Coordinates of C-alpha atoms in Angstrom, one line a residue:
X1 CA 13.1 38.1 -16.9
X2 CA 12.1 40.9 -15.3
X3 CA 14.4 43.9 -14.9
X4 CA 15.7 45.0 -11.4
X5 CA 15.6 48.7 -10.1
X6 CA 18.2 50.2 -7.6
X7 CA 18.4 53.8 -5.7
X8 CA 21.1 56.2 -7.0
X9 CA 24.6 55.3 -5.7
X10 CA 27.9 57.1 -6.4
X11 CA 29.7 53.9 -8.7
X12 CA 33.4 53.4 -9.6
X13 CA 33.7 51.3 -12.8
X14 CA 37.2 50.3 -13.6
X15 CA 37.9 49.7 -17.3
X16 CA 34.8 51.2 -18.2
X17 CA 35.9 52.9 -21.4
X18 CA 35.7 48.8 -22.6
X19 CA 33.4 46.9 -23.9
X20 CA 32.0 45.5 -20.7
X21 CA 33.1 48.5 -18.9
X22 CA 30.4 50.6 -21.2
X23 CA 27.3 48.5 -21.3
X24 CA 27.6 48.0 -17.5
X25 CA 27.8 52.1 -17.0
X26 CA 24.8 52.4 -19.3
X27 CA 22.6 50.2 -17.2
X28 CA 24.1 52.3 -13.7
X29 CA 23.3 55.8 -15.1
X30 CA 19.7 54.2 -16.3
X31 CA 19.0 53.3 -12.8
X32 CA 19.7 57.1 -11.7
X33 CA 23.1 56.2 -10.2
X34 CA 26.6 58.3 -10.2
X35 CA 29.2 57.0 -12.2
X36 CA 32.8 57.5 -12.0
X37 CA 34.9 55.5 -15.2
X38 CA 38.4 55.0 -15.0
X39 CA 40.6 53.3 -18.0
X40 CA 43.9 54.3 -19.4
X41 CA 42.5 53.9 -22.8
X42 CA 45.0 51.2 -23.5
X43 CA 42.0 49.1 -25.1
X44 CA 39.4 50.9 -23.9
X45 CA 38.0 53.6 -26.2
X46 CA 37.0 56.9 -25.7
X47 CA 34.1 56.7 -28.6
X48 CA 32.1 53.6 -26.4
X49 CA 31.1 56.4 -24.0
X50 CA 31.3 59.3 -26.4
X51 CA 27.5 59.4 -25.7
X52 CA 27.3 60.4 -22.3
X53 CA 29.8 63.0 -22.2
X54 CA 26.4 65.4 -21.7
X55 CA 25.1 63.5 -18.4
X56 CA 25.8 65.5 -15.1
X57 CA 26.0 62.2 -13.3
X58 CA 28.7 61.0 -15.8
X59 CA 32.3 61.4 -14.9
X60 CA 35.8 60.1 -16.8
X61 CA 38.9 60.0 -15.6
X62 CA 41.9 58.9 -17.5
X63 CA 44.3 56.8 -14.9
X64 CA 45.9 53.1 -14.3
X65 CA 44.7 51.0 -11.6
X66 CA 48.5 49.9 -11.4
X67 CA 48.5 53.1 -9.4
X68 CA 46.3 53.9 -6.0
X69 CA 43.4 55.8 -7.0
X70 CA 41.5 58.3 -4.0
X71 CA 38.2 58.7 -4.2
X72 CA 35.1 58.4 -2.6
X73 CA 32.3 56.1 -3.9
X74 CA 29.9 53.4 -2.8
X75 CA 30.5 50.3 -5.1
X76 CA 33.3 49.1 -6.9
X77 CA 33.0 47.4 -10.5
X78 CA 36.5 46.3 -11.2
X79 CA 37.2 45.5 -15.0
X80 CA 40.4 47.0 -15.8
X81 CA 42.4 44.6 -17.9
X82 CA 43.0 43.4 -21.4
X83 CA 40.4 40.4 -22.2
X84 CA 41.7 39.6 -25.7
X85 CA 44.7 37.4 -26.5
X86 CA 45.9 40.3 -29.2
X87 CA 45.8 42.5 -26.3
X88 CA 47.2 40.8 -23.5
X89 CA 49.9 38.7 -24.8
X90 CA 51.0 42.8 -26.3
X91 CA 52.7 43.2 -23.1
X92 CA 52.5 40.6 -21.1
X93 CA 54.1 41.6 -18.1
X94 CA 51.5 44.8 -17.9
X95 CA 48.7 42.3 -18.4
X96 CA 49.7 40.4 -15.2
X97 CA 50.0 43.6 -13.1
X98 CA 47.0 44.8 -14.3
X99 CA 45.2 42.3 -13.0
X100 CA 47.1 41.3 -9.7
X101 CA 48.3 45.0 -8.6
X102 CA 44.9 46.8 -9.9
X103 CA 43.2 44.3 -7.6
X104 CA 45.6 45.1 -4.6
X105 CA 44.8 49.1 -5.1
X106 CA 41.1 48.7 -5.9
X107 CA 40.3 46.2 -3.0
X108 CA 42.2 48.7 -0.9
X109 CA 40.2 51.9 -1.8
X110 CA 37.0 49.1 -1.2
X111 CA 38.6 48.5 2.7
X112 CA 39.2 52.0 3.2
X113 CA 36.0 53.0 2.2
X114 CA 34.2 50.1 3.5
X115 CA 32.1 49.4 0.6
X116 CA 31.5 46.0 -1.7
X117 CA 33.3 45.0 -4.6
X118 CA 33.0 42.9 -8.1
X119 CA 35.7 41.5 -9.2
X120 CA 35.3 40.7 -13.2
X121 CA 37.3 37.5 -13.5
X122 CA 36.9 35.0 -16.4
X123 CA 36.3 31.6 -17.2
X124 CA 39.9 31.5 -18.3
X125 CA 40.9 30.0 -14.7
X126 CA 39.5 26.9 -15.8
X127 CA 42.2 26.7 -18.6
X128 CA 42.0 23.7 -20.7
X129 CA 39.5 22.2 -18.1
X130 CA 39.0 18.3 -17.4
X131 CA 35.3 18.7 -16.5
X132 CA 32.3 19.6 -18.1
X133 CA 30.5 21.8 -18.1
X134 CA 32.6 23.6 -15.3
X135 CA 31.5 24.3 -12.2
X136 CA 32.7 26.8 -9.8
X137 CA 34.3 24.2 -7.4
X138 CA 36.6 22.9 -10.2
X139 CA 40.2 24.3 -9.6
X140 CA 41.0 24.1 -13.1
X141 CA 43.9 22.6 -15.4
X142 CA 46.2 26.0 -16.0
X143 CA 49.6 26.3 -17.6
X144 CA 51.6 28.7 -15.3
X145 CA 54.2 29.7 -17.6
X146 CA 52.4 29.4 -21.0
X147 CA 51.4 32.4 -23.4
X148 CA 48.1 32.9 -21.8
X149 CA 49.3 32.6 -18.8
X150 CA 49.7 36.3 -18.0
X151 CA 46.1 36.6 -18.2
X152 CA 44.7 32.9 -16.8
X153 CA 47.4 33.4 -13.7
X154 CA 47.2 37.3 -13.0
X155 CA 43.1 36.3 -13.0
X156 CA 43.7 33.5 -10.6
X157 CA 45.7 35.4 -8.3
X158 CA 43.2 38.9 -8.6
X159 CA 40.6 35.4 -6.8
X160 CA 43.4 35.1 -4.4
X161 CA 43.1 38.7 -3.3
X162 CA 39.9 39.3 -3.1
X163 CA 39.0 35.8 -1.2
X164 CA 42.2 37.1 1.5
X165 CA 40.7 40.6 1.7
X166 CA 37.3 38.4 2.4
X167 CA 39.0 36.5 5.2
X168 CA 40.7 38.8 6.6
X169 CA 39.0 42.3 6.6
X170 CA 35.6 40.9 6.0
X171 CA 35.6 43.4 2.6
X172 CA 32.0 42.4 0.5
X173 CA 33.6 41.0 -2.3
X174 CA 32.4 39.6 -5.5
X175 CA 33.6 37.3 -7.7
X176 CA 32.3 37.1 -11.1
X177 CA 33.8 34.6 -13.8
X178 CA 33.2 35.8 -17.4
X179 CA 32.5 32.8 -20.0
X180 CA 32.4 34.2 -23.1
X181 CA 31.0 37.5 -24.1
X182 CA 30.0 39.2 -27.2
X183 CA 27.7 42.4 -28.4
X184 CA 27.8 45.7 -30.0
X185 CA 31.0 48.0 -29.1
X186 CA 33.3 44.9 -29.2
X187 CA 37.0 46.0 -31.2
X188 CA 37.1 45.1 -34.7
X189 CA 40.9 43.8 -34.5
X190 CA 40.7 42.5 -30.9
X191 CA 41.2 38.2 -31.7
X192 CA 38.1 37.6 -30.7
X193 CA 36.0 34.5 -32.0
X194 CA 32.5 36.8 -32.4
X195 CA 34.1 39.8 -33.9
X196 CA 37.0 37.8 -36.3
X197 CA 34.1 36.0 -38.0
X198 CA 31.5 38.9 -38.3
X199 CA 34.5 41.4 -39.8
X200 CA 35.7 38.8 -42.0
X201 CA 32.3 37.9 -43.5
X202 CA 31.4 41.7 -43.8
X203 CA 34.5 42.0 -45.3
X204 CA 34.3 39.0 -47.6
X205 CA 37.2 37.7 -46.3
X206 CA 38.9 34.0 -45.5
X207 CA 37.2 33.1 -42.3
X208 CA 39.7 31.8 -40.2
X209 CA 39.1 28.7 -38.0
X210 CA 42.0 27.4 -35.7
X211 CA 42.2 23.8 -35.3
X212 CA 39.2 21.6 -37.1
X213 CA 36.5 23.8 -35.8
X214 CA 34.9 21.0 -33.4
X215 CA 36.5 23.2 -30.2
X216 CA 33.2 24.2 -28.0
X217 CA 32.5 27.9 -26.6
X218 CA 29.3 29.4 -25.0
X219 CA 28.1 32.5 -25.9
X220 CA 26.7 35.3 -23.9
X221 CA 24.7 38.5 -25.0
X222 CA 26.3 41.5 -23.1
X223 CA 23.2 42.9 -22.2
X224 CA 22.5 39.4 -20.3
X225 CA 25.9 39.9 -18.7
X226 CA 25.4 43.2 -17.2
X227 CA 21.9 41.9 -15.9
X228 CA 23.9 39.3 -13.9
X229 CA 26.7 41.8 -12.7
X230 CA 24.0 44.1 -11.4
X231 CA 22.0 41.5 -9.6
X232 CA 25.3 39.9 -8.1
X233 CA 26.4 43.4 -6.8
X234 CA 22.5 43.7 -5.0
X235 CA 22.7 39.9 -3.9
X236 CA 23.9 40.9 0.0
X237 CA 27.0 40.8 2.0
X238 CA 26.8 37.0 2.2
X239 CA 26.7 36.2 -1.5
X240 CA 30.9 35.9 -2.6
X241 CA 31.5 34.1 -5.3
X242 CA 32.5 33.2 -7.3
X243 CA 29.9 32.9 -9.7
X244 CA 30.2 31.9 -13.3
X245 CA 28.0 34.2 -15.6
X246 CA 27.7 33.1 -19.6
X247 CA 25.2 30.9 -21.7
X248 CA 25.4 27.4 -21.3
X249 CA 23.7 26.7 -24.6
X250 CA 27.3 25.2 -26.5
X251 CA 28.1 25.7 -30.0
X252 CA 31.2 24.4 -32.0
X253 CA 33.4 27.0 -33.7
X254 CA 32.7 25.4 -37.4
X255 CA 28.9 26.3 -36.0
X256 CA 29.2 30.1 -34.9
X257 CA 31.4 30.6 -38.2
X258 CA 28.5 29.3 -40.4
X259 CA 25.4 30.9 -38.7
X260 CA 27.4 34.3 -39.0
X261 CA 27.8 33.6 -42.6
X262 CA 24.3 32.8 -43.1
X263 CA 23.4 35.9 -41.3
X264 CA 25.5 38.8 -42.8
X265 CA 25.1 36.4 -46.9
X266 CA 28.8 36.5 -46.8
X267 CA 30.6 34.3 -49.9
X268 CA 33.9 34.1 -47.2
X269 CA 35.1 30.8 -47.2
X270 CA 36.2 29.0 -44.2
X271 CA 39.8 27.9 -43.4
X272 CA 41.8 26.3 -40.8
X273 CA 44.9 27.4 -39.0
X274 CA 46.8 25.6 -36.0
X275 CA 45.5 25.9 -32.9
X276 CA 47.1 28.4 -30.4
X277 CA 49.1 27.2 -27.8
X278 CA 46.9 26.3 -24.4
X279 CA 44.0 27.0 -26.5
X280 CA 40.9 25.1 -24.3
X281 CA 38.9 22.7 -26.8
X282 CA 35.8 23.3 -24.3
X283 CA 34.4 25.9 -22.6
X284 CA 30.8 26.1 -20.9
X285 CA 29.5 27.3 -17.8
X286 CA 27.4 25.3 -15.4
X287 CA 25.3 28.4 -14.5
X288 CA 23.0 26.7 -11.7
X289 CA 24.6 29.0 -8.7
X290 CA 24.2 32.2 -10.5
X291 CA 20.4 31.0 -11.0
X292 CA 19.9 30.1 -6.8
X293 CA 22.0 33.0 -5.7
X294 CA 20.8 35.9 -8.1
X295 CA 17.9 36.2 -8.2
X296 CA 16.8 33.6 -11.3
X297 CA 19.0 34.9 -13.5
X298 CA 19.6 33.5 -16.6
X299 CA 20.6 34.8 -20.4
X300 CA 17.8 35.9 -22.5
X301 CA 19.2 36.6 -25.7
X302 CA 19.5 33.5 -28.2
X303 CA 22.6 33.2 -30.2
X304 CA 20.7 34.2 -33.5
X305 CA 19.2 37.6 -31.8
X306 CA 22.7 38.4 -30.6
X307 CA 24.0 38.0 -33.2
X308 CA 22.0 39.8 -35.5
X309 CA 22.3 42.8 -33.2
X310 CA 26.2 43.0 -33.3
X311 CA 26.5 42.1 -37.3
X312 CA 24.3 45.2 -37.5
X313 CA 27.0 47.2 -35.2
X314 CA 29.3 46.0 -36.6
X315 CA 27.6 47.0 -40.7
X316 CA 27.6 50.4 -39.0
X317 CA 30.7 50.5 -37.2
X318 CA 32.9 49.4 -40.4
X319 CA 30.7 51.3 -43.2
X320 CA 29.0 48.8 -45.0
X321 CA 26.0 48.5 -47.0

């Protein structure tokens, strides 16, 4: 898939001390654009963009999209918010007006400015969905007041926002939904599927399993990610959203568990705990709009190559031989 090139833009990237948030600025200053990252730092980590502290066209500033920001850019990457159930479900309450009040004061530096915006939303508004795969028309099956909720609902009403803005003040919006996600520069103690298994098995830990294992997820290479956030952002003023991006090639937990202990020769055995409250048994994205909209895309990177690219992050991230 061949790579797309872009002129040099002043960009705002929200969150962008994250894991997401990183990878996506690496790809903007490789183009030759400006790049402005904001994050509080409350999961996002100053040692993901250590590395560019040097580049003149590199810029952090420490602040909380909870709080109007004034500045003066041409696009708007909003990722600001906790994506990891350890993380969100820490304060709850923050998670939720993250998500709904960042989107209020970053779609109203967008109007202000009168330049477009992607919104990074997730396949979490699907919830524990009813179809599959799941297509962007589906509404979803959500629990409103559950332990996930903070995150699922504050994402669900970041859509409402930015679909009103849309209507309203004709703002170029873009809606992005995230299936998941994985790749070097993900947190070692964050709850996430990818990084639990590869830390325990370089660890030579218990691999932990909730439920029997059988649940489904979809895993996409960051680097194929970013490709599809870039192209969505060039894709015109008529091109909304939202789109799912992720890999629809589906693999059972048992199944990423076991090809991550073949890869890293781990003697961790696998055991089962509950599963979590609202936890969704499936999860795949039906991917055909982001494939007619932008520009063909569509993930590159099997699960074996990804894989084999963040265990060896991870080796070095954690110090072991």
């Amino acid at each position: 898939m061949a790579r797309i090139t872009y002129g040099r833009r002043r960009v705002l990237v929200t969150g962008g001390a994250g894991f997401l948030g990183s990878h996506l600025i690496d790809r903007l200053l490789a183009r030759g654009d400006e790049v402005l990252c904001v994050d509080n730092l409350f999961t996002g980590d100053k040692s993901n963009i250590d590395h560019l502290a040097a580049n003149p066209r590199f810029e952090f500033m420490r602040h909380d999209v909870c709080f109007p920001l004034y500045v003066e850019v041409d696009q708007i990457f909003n990722l600001a918010c906790p994506a990891s159930p350890i993380h969100y479900q820490h304060d709850p309450v923050q998670t939720t007006k993250t998500s709904v009040i960042g989107a209020i004061n970053m779609l109203g530096l967008a109007k202000r400015l009168r330049v477009p915006i992607l919104q990074a939303s997730t396949s979490e508004v699907y919830g524990d969905p009813h179809i599959h795969p799941q297509v962007e028309s589906y509404w979803g099956n959500v629990n409103p007041i559950g332990i996930r909720s903070c995150y699922d609902e504050g994402k669900r009403c970041a859509e409402t926002l930015f679909f009103d803005y849309y209507r309203q003040h004709a703002l170029d919006i873009k809606v992005v939904r995230i299936f998941n996600t994985y790749g070097p520069r993900m947190h070692a103690a964050d709850g996430r599927v990818v990084s639990n298994f590869i830390v325990q098995a370089l660890q030579g830990h218990d691999i932990t399993i909730f439920g029997d294992g059988s649940q489904t997820r979809s895993f996409c290479y960051v680097d194929d990610l970013i490709e599809g956030f870039l192209r969505f952002m060039e894709a015109g003023p008529d091109v909304h959203g939202p789109i799912n991006l992720g890999n629809p090639n589906e693999f059972t937990i048992r199944e990423l568990a076991e090809a991550i202990i073949a890869q890293t020769g781990s003697r961790s055995r696998l055991v089962t705990m509950p599963l979590p409250a609202d936890d969704p048994t499936q999860r795949k994205p039906d991917t055909t709009i982001a494939q007619a909209e932008l520009a063909g895309w569509e993930p590159t990177v099997e699960l074996e190559e990804g894989l084999r690219r963040t265990i060896a992050y991870f080796r070095s991230a954690l110090k072991i031989a």
